[in-house]
Amino acid sequence: MTIRVLIADDQGIVRAGLTTILNGQPGIEVVGQAADGREAVALARQLRPDVCLFDIRMPHLDGIEATRLVAGPDRADPIAVVVITTFDTDEYIYGALKAGARGFLLKGTEPDQLIRAVHAAVRGDALIDPAVTRRLLATFATNAPAEPPAQPIEALTEREEEVLRTVARGRTNAEIAAELHISTSTVKFHLAGLMTKLAARNRVELAMWAYETNRMR
């Protein structure tokens, strides 16, 4: 089954580069390109790609609003969106997560990371490098949430609290296992439990919740 991808970025050279990389992979096809957010939303609705790659800063409609319109929590048929960010200028990562972004890529990321992110999005997962997690947290840690953080559907265990704090510090599964003296499979088990209890879609949302609820103090 071919994974169909839509790319939206206002820089032609970025669109061309991403298209070349993706079309060079078996089982992936770029089916559309957009130069602004409004065009991106229109093409997404018309083409129904499996994955959209949206830049955050685009003319007419920014990547956050474009993400909300195709992947937001109120969408009956959301399309997976992976946000492309530069971090040196982007200030709205928090908003992109709330709008429904499933993953994050840095512009200039290695091609294999791009491919993995596309495959992860199709599976319903999120590929967010721990280094990106740390930089994301640095961006939105100073931004107070617009509404009180949701409460877990079930109280977190002591071990889950420990895993949550290490995730919020940007640790990989292997690093968490080493720090807490548990196996990586146990780490994955606790991460799954945390995501269920907190209705989180990925480890960045877990980290956000940890900061919002002062778990890092």
Coordinates of N, CA and C in Angstrom, one line a residue:
M1 N 0.8 -1.2 0.0 CA 0.0 0.0 0.0 C 0.9 1.2 0.0
T2 N 0.7 2.1 -0.9 CA 1.5 3.4 -1.1 C 1.0 4.4 -0.1
I3 N 1.9 5.0 0.6 CA 1.6 6.1 1.6 C 1.6 7.4 0.8
R4 N 0.4 8.1 0.8 CA 0.2 9.3 0.0 C 0.5 10.5 0.9
V5 N 1.4 11.4 0.5 CA 1.8 12.5 1.3 C 1.5 13.9 0.6
L6 N 1.1 14.9 1.4 CA 0.9 16.2 1.0 C 1.9 17.1 1.7
I7 N 2.6 17.9 1.0 CA 3.7 18.8 1.5 C 3.2 20.3 1.4
A8 N 3.3 21.0 2.5 CA 2.9 22.4 2.5 C 4.0 23.2 3.2
D9 N 4.6 24.1 2.4 CA 5.7 25.0 2.8 C 5.8 26.1 1.9
D10 N 6.0 27.4 2.4 CA 6.1 28.5 1.5 C 7.4 28.6 0.7
Q11 N 8.4 27.8 1.1 CA 9.7 27.8 0.4 C 9.7 26.7 -0.7
G12 N 9.8 27.1 -1.9 CA 9.9 26.1 -3.0 C 11.0 25.1 -2.9
I13 N 12.1 25.6 -2.4 CA 13.3 24.7 -2.3 C 13.1 23.6 -1.2
V14 N 12.3 24.0 -0.2 CA 12.0 23.0 0.9 C 11.0 22.0 0.3
R15 N 10.0 22.4 -0.4 CA 9.1 21.5 -1.0 C 9.7 20.5 -1.9
A16 N 10.6 21.1 -2.7 CA 11.3 20.3 -3.7 C 12.2 19.2 -3.0
G17 N 12.9 19.6 -2.0 CA 13.8 18.7 -1.3 C 13.0 17.6 -0.6
L18 N 11.9 17.9 0.1 CA 11.1 16.9 0.7 C 10.5 16.0 -0.3
T19 N 10.1 16.5 -1.4 CA 9.4 15.7 -2.4 C 10.5 14.7 -3.0
T20 N 11.7 15.2 -3.3 CA 12.7 14.3 -3.8 C 13.0 13.2 -2.9
I21 N 13.1 13.5 -1.6 CA 13.5 12.4 -0.6 C 12.3 11.4 -0.5
L22 N 11.1 11.9 -0.4 CA 10.0 11.0 -0.2 C 9.7 10.1 -1.5
N23 N 9.7 10.8 -2.6 CA 9.4 10.0 -3.8 C 10.5 9.0 -4.2
G24 N 11.7 9.2 -3.5 CA 12.8 8.2 -3.7 C 12.6 7.0 -2.9
Q25 N 11.6 7.0 -2.0 CA 11.4 5.8 -1.1 C 10.3 4.9 -1.7
P26 N 10.5 3.6 -1.6 CA 9.5 2.7 -2.1 C 8.3 2.8 -1.1
G27 N 7.1 2.8 -1.7 CA 5.9 2.8 -0.9 C 5.4 4.2 -0.4
I28 N 6.1 5.3 -0.9 CA 5.7 6.6 -0.5 C 5.6 7.5 -1.8
E29 N 4.5 8.2 -1.9 CA 4.3 9.1 -3.1 C 3.8 10.5 -2.6
V30 N 4.5 11.5 -3.1 CA 4.0 12.9 -2.8 C 2.9 13.2 -3.8
V31 N 1.7 13.4 -3.3 CA 0.5 13.6 -4.3 C 0.1 15.0 -4.4
G32 N 0.7 15.9 -3.6 CA 0.4 17.3 -3.8 C 1.4 18.2 -3.0
Q33 N 1.5 19.5 -3.5 CA 2.3 20.5 -2.8 C 1.5 21.7 -2.7
A34 N 1.7 22.4 -1.6 CA 1.0 23.7 -1.4 C 2.0 24.7 -0.9
A35 N 1.8 26.0 -1.3 CA 2.7 27.1 -0.9 C 2.2 27.9 0.2
D36 N 0.9 27.7 0.6 CA 0.4 28.4 1.7 C -0.6 27.6 2.5
G37 N -1.0 28.0 3.6 CA -1.9 27.2 4.5 C -3.3 27.0 3.9
R38 N -3.8 28.0 3.2 CA -5.2 27.9 2.7 C -5.2 26.9 1.6
E39 N -4.2 26.9 0.7 CA -4.1 25.9 -0.3 C -3.9 24.5 0.2
A40 N -3.1 24.4 1.3 CA -2.8 23.1 2.0 C -4.1 22.5 2.5
V41 N -5.0 23.3 3.1 CA -6.2 22.7 3.6 C -7.1 22.3 2.5
A42 N -7.2 23.1 1.4 CA -8.0 22.7 0.2 C -7.5 21.4 -0.4
L43 N -6.2 21.3 -0.6 CA -5.7 20.1 -1.2 C -5.9 18.9 -0.3
A44 N -5.7 19.1 1.0 CA -5.9 18.0 2.0 C -7.3 17.4 1.9
R45 N -8.3 18.3 1.8 CA -9.7 17.9 1.7 C -10.0 17.3 0.4
Q46 N -9.3 17.7 -0.7 CA -9.6 17.2 -2.0 C -8.9 15.9 -2.2
L47 N -7.6 15.8 -1.8 CA -6.8 14.6 -2.1 C -6.9 13.5 -1.0
R48 N -7.2 13.9 0.2 CA -7.3 13.0 1.3 C -6.0 12.1 1.4
P49 N -4.8 12.8 1.6 CA -3.6 12.1 1.7 C -3.5 11.3 3.0
D50 N -2.6 10.4 3.2 CA -2.4 9.7 4.4 C -1.7 10.5 5.5
V51 N -0.8 11.4 5.0 CA 0.0 12.2 5.9 C 0.2 13.6 5.2
C52 N 0.1 14.6 6.1 CA 0.4 16.0 5.6 C 1.6 16.4 6.4
L53 N 2.5 17.1 5.7 CA 3.7 17.7 6.3 C 3.5 19.2 6.2
F54 N 3.2 19.9 7.3 CA 2.9 21.3 7.3 C 4.0 22.1 8.0
D55 N 4.4 23.2 7.3 CA 5.3 24.1 7.9 C 4.4 25.0 8.9
I56 N 5.0 25.5 9.9 CA 4.2 26.3 10.9 C 3.9 27.7 10.3
R57 N 4.9 28.3 9.8 CA 4.8 29.7 9.3 C 4.5 29.7 7.8
M58 N 3.3 30.0 7.4 CA 2.9 30.0 6.0 C 2.0 31.2 5.7
P59 N 1.9 31.7 4.5 CA 1.0 32.8 4.2 C -0.4 32.5 4.2
H60 N -1.3 33.5 4.4 CA -2.7 33.3 4.3 C -3.3 32.5 5.5
L61 N -2.7 31.4 5.8 CA -3.2 30.6 6.9 C -2.0 29.8 7.5
D62 N -1.7 30.0 8.8 CA -0.5 29.4 9.3 C -0.7 27.9 9.6
G63 N 0.4 27.2 9.8 CA 0.3 25.8 10.0 C -0.5 25.3 11.1
I64 N -0.6 26.1 12.2 CA -1.4 25.7 13.3 C -2.9 25.6 12.9
E65 N -3.4 26.7 12.3 CA -4.8 26.7 11.9 C -5.1 25.7 10.8
A66 N -4.1 25.5 9.9 CA -4.3 24.5 8.9 C -4.4 23.1 9.5
T67 N -3.5 22.9 10.5 CA -3.6 21.6 11.2 C -4.9 21.4 11.9
R68 N -5.4 22.4 12.6 CA -6.7 22.3 13.3 C -7.8 22.0 12.3
L69 N -7.7 22.5 11.1 CA -8.8 22.3 10.1 C -8.8 20.9 9.5
V70 N -7.7 20.3 9.5 CA -7.7 18.9 8.9 C -7.4 17.8 9.9
A71 N -6.9 18.2 11.1 CA -6.6 17.1 12.1 C -7.1 17.4 13.5
G72 N -7.8 18.5 13.7 CA -8.3 18.9 15.0 C -9.2 17.9 15.7
P73 N -9.3 18.1 17.0 CA -10.1 17.1 17.8 C -11.6 17.1 17.4
D74 N -12.0 18.2 16.7 CA -13.4 18.2 16.3 C -13.7 17.6 14.9
R75 N -12.6 17.2 14.3 CA -12.7 16.6 13.0 C -13.2 15.2 13.0
A76 N -14.2 14.8 12.3 CA -14.8 13.5 12.3 C -13.9 12.5 11.5
D77 N -13.1 13.1 10.5 CA -12.2 12.2 9.7 C -10.9 12.9 9.6
P78 N -10.1 13.0 10.7 CA -8.9 13.7 10.8 C -7.8 13.1 9.9
I79 N -6.9 13.9 9.3 CA -5.8 13.4 8.6 C -4.5 13.6 9.4
A80 N -3.6 12.7 9.4 CA -2.4 12.8 10.2 C -1.6 14.0 9.7
V81 N -1.1 14.8 10.6 CA -0.3 16.0 10.3 C 1.0 15.9 11.1
V82 N 2.1 16.0 10.4 CA 3.4 16.2 11.0 C 3.9 17.6 10.7
V83 N 4.2 18.3 11.8 CA 4.6 19.7 11.7 C 6.1 19.8 11.4
I84 N 6.5 20.8 10.5 CA 7.9 21.0 10.2 C 8.2 22.4 10.8
T85 N 9.2 22.4 11.7 CA 9.5 23.6 12.4 C 11.0 23.9 12.4
T86 N 11.4 25.2 12.5 CA 12.8 25.6 12.6 C 13.3 25.8 14.0
F87 N 12.4 26.1 14.9 CA 12.7 26.3 16.3 C 13.4 27.6 16.6
D88 N 14.2 28.1 15.7 CA 14.8 29.4 16.0 C 13.9 30.6 15.9
T89 N 12.8 30.3 15.2 CA 11.8 31.4 15.0 C 10.4 31.0 15.4
D90 N 10.1 29.7 15.4 CA 8.7 29.3 15.7 C 8.4 29.4 17.2
E91 N 7.3 30.0 17.5 CA 6.9 30.3 18.9 C 5.6 29.6 19.3
Y92 N 5.0 28.8 18.4 CA 3.7 28.3 18.6 C 3.6 26.8 18.6
I93 N 4.6 26.2 19.0 CA 4.6 24.7 19.1 C 3.5 24.2 19.9
Y94 N 3.3 24.8 21.1 CA 2.2 24.4 22.0 C 0.9 24.4 21.3
G95 N 0.6 25.5 20.5 CA -0.6 25.6 19.8 C -0.8 24.5 18.7
A96 N 0.3 24.1 18.1 CA 0.3 23.1 17.1 C -0.1 21.7 17.7
L97 N 0.4 21.4 18.8 CA 0.0 20.2 19.5 C -1.4 20.2 19.8
K98 N -1.9 21.3 20.4 CA -3.3 21.4 20.7 C -4.2 21.3 19.5
A99 N -3.7 21.7 18.4 CA -4.5 21.7 17.1 C -4.6 20.3 16.5
G100 N -3.8 19.4 17.0 CA -3.9 18.0 16.5 C -2.6 17.5 15.8
A101 N -1.5 18.2 15.8 CA -0.3 17.7 15.2 C 0.1 16.4 15.8
R102 N 0.5 15.5 15.0 CA 0.9 14.1 15.5 C 2.4 14.0 15.7
G103 N 3.2 14.8 15.0 CA 4.6 14.7 15.2 C 5.3 15.9 14.8
F104 N 6.6 16.0 15.0 CA 7.4 17.2 14.7 C 8.7 16.8 14.0
L105 N 9.1 17.6 13.0 CA 10.3 17.4 12.3 C 11.0 18.8 12.3
L106 N 12.3 18.7 12.5 CA 13.1 19.9 12.3 C 13.5 20.1 10.8
K107 N 13.4 21.3 10.3 CA 13.9 21.5 9.0 C 15.4 21.2 8.9
G108 N 15.8 20.4 7.9 CA 17.2 20.0 7.9 C 17.4 18.6 8.6
T109 N 16.3 18.0 9.0 CA 16.4 16.7 9.6 C 17.0 15.7 8.6
E110 N 17.5 14.6 9.1 CA 18.1 13.6 8.2 C 17.0 12.9 7.5
P111 N 17.2 12.5 6.2 CA 16.2 11.8 5.4 C 15.6 10.6 6.1
D112 N 16.4 9.8 6.8 CA 15.8 8.6 7.4 C 14.8 9.0 8.5
Q113 N 15.1 10.1 9.2 CA 14.1 10.6 10.2 C 12.8 11.0 9.6
L114 N 12.9 11.6 8.4 CA 11.7 12.0 7.7 C 10.9 10.8 7.3
I115 N 11.5 9.8 6.8 CA 10.8 8.6 6.4 C 10.2 7.9 7.6
R116 N 10.9 7.9 8.7 CA 10.4 7.2 9.9 C 9.1 8.0 10.4
A117 N 9.2 9.3 10.3 CA 8.1 10.1 10.8 C 6.8 9.9 10.0
V118 N 7.0 9.8 8.7 CA 5.8 9.5 7.8 C 5.2 8.1 8.1
H119 N 6.1 7.1 8.3 CA 5.6 5.8 8.6 C 4.9 5.8 10.0
A120 N 5.5 6.5 10.9 CA 4.9 6.5 12.3 C 3.5 7.2 12.3
A121 N 3.4 8.3 11.5 CA 2.1 9.0 11.4 C 1.0 8.1 10.9
V122 N 1.4 7.3 9.9 CA 0.4 6.4 9.2 C 0.0 5.3 10.2
R123 N 0.9 4.9 11.1 CA 0.6 3.9 12.1 C -0.3 4.4 13.3
G124 N -0.4 5.7 13.3 CA -1.1 6.4 14.4 C -0.1 6.7 15.5
D125 N 1.2 6.6 15.3 CA 2.1 7.0 16.3 C 2.7 8.3 16.0
A126 N 3.6 8.8 16.9 CA 4.3 10.1 16.6 C 5.8 9.9 16.8
L127 N 6.5 10.3 15.8 CA 8.0 10.3 15.9 C 8.4 11.7 16.3
I128 N 8.9 11.8 17.6 CA 9.4 13.1 18.1 C 10.6 12.7 18.8
D129 N 11.8 13.2 18.3 CA 13.1 12.9 18.8 C 13.2 13.5 20.2
P130 N 13.8 12.8 21.2 CA 14.0 13.4 22.5 C 14.6 14.8 22.5
A131 N 15.5 15.0 21.6 CA 16.1 16.3 21.5 C 15.1 17.4 21.1
V132 N 14.2 17.0 20.3 CA 13.1 17.9 19.9 C 12.2 18.1 21.1
T133 N 12.0 17.1 21.9 CA 11.1 17.2 23.1 C 11.7 18.3 24.0
R134 N 13.0 18.2 24.2 CA 13.7 19.2 25.1 C 13.5 20.6 24.5
R135 N 13.7 20.8 23.2 CA 13.6 22.1 22.7 C 12.1 22.6 22.6
L136 N 11.2 21.7 22.4 CA 9.8 22.0 22.5 C 9.4 22.5 23.9
L137 N 9.9 21.8 24.9 CA 9.6 22.2 26.3 C 10.2 23.6 26.6
A138 N 11.3 23.9 26.0 CA 11.9 25.2 26.3 C 11.1 26.3 25.6
T139 N 10.4 25.9 24.5 CA 9.6 26.9 23.9 C 8.3 27.2 24.6
F140 N 7.6 26.1 25.1 CA 6.3 26.4 25.6 C 6.2 26.3 27.2
A141 N 7.4 26.0 27.8 CA 7.4 26.0 29.3 C 7.0 27.3 29.9
T142 N 7.3 28.4 29.2 CA 6.9 29.7 29.8 C 5.5 30.2 29.4
N143 N 4.9 29.4 28.6 CA 3.5 29.8 28.2 C 2.5 29.0 29.1
A144 N 1.7 29.8 29.8 CA 0.7 29.2 30.7 C -0.4 28.6 29.8
P145 N -0.9 27.4 30.1 CA -2.0 26.8 29.4 C -3.2 27.7 29.4
A146 N -4.0 27.7 28.3 CA -5.2 28.5 28.3 C -6.3 28.0 29.2
E147 N -6.2 26.7 29.5 CA -7.2 26.1 30.4 C -6.5 25.1 31.4
P148 N -7.2 24.8 32.5 CA -6.5 23.9 33.4 C -6.3 22.5 32.8
P149 N -5.1 21.9 33.1 CA -4.8 20.6 32.5 C -5.8 19.6 33.0
A150 N -6.1 18.6 32.0 CA -7.0 17.6 32.3 C -6.5 16.7 33.5
Q151 N -7.4 16.1 34.2 CA -7.0 15.2 35.3 C -7.0 13.8 34.8
P152 N -6.1 13.0 35.3 CA -6.0 11.6 34.8 C -7.3 10.8 35.1
I153 N -7.7 9.9 34.2 CA -8.9 9.1 34.5 C -8.7 8.1 35.6
E154 N -7.4 7.9 36.0 CA -7.1 7.1 37.1 C -5.8 7.6 37.7
A155 N -5.6 7.5 39.0 CA -4.4 8.0 39.7 C -3.2 7.4 39.1
L156 N -2.1 8.2 39.0 CA -0.9 7.6 38.5 C -0.2 6.9 39.6
T157 N 0.5 5.8 39.3 CA 1.3 5.0 40.3 C 2.6 5.8 40.5
E158 N 3.3 5.4 41.6 CA 4.6 6.0 41.9 C 5.6 5.8 40.7
R159 N 5.6 4.6 40.1 CA 6.5 4.3 39.0 C 6.1 5.2 37.8
E160 N 4.8 5.3 37.5 CA 4.4 6.1 36.4 C 4.8 7.6 36.6
E161 N 4.7 8.1 37.8 CA 5.2 9.4 38.1 C 6.7 9.6 37.8
E162 N 7.5 8.6 38.1 CA 8.9 8.6 37.8 C 9.2 8.6 36.4
V163 N 8.5 7.7 35.6 CA 8.6 7.6 34.2 C 8.2 9.0 33.6
L164 N 7.1 9.5 34.0 CA 6.6 10.8 33.5 C 7.7 11.9 33.6
R165 N 8.3 12.0 34.8 CA 9.3 13.0 35.0 C 10.5 12.8 34.1
T166 N 10.9 11.6 33.8 CA 12.0 11.4 32.9 C 11.7 11.7 31.5
V167 N 10.4 11.4 31.1 CA 10.0 11.7 29.8 C 10.0 13.2 29.6
A168 N 9.6 14.0 30.6 CA 9.5 15.4 30.5 C 10.9 16.0 30.5
R169 N 11.9 15.3 30.9 CA 13.3 15.8 30.7 C 13.9 15.4 29.4
G170 N 13.1 14.8 28.5 CA 13.6 14.4 27.2 C 14.4 13.2 27.1
R171 N 14.2 12.3 28.0 CA 15.0 11.0 28.0 C 14.4 10.0 27.0
T172 N 15.3 9.2 26.4 CA 14.9 8.2 25.5 C 14.4 7.0 26.4
N173 N 13.8 6.0 25.7 CA 13.3 4.8 26.5 C 14.5 4.1 27.1
A174 N 15.6 4.0 26.4 CA 16.8 3.4 26.9 C 17.4 4.1 28.1
E175 N 17.4 5.4 28.0 CA 17.9 6.3 29.1 C 17.0 6.2 30.3
I176 N 15.7 6.1 30.1 CA 14.8 5.9 31.2 C 15.0 4.6 31.9
A177 N 15.2 3.6 31.1 CA 15.4 2.2 31.6 C 16.6 2.2 32.5
A178 N 17.7 2.8 32.0 CA 19.0 2.8 32.8 C 18.8 3.6 34.0
E179 N 18.2 4.8 34.0 CA 18.0 5.7 35.1 C 17.2 5.0 36.2
L180 N 16.1 4.3 35.8 CA 15.2 3.8 36.8 C 15.4 2.3 37.1
H181 N 16.5 1.7 36.4 CA 16.9 0.3 36.6 C 15.7 -0.6 36.3
I182 N 15.1 -0.4 35.2 CA 14.0 -1.3 34.7 C 14.3 -1.6 33.2
S183 N 13.6 -2.5 32.6 CA 13.8 -2.9 31.2 C 13.1 -1.9 30.3
T184 N 13.5 -1.9 29.0 CA 12.9 -1.0 28.1 C 11.4 -1.4 27.8
S185 N 11.2 -2.7 27.9 CA 9.8 -3.2 27.7 C 8.9 -2.7 28.9
T186 N 9.5 -2.6 30.1 CA 8.7 -2.1 31.2 C 8.5 -0.6 31.0
V187 N 9.5 0.1 30.5 CA 9.3 1.6 30.2 C 8.1 1.7 29.2
K188 N 8.1 0.9 28.1 CA 7.0 1.0 27.2 C 5.7 0.7 27.8
F189 N 5.6 -0.2 28.7 CA 4.4 -0.6 29.4 C 3.9 0.6 30.2
H190 N 4.8 1.3 30.9 CA 4.4 2.4 31.7 C 4.0 3.6 30.8
L191 N 4.7 3.8 29.7 CA 4.3 4.9 28.8 C 2.9 4.7 28.2
A192 N 2.6 3.4 27.9 CA 1.2 3.1 27.4 C 0.2 3.4 28.5
G193 N 0.5 3.1 29.7 CA -0.4 3.3 30.8 C -0.6 4.8 31.0
L194 N 0.5 5.6 30.9 CA 0.4 7.0 31.1 C -0.5 7.7 30.0
M195 N -0.2 7.2 28.7 CA -1.0 7.8 27.6 C -2.5 7.5 27.8
T196 N -2.8 6.3 28.3 CA -4.2 5.9 28.5 C -4.8 6.8 29.6
K197 N -4.2 6.9 30.7 CA -4.7 7.7 31.8 C -4.8 9.1 31.5
L198 N -3.9 9.7 30.7 CA -3.9 11.1 30.5 C -4.5 11.5 29.1
A199 N -4.9 10.5 28.4 CA -5.5 10.7 27.0 C -4.5 11.5 26.2
A200 N -3.2 11.1 26.3 CA -2.2 11.7 25.5 C -1.9 10.9 24.3
R201 N -1.5 11.6 23.2 CA -1.2 10.9 21.9 C 0.3 10.6 21.7
N202 N 1.1 11.2 22.5 CA 2.6 11.0 22.3 C 3.3 11.5 23.6
R203 N 4.6 11.3 23.6 CA 5.4 11.6 24.8 C 5.6 13.1 25.0
V204 N 5.4 13.9 23.9 CA 5.5 15.4 24.1 C 4.3 15.8 24.9
E205 N 3.1 15.3 24.6 CA 1.9 15.6 25.4 C 2.0 15.2 26.8
L206 N 2.7 14.1 27.0 CA 3.0 13.7 28.4 C 3.9 14.7 29.1
A207 N 4.9 15.1 28.4 CA 5.8 16.1 29.0 C 5.1 17.4 29.3
M208 N 4.3 17.8 28.3 CA 3.5 19.1 28.5 C 2.6 19.0 29.8
W209 N 2.0 17.8 30.0 CA 1.1 17.6 31.2 C 2.0 17.7 32.4
A210 N 3.1 17.1 32.4 CA 4.0 17.1 33.6 C 4.4 18.5 34.0
Y211 N 4.7 19.4 33.0 CA 5.0 20.8 33.3 C 3.8 21.5 33.7
E212 N 2.7 21.3 33.1 CA 1.5 22.1 33.4 C 1.0 21.8 34.8
T213 N 1.3 20.5 35.3 CA 0.8 20.1 36.7 C 1.9 20.2 37.7
N214 N 3.0 20.9 37.3 CA 4.1 21.1 38.3 C 4.8 19.8 38.8
R215 N 4.8 18.8 37.9 CA 5.4 17.5 38.3 C 6.9 17.6 38.3
M216 N 7.5 18.7 37.7 CA 8.9 18.8 37.6 C 9.6 19.5 38.8
R217 N 8.8 19.9 39.7 CA 9.3 20.6 40.9 C 9.8 19.6 41.9

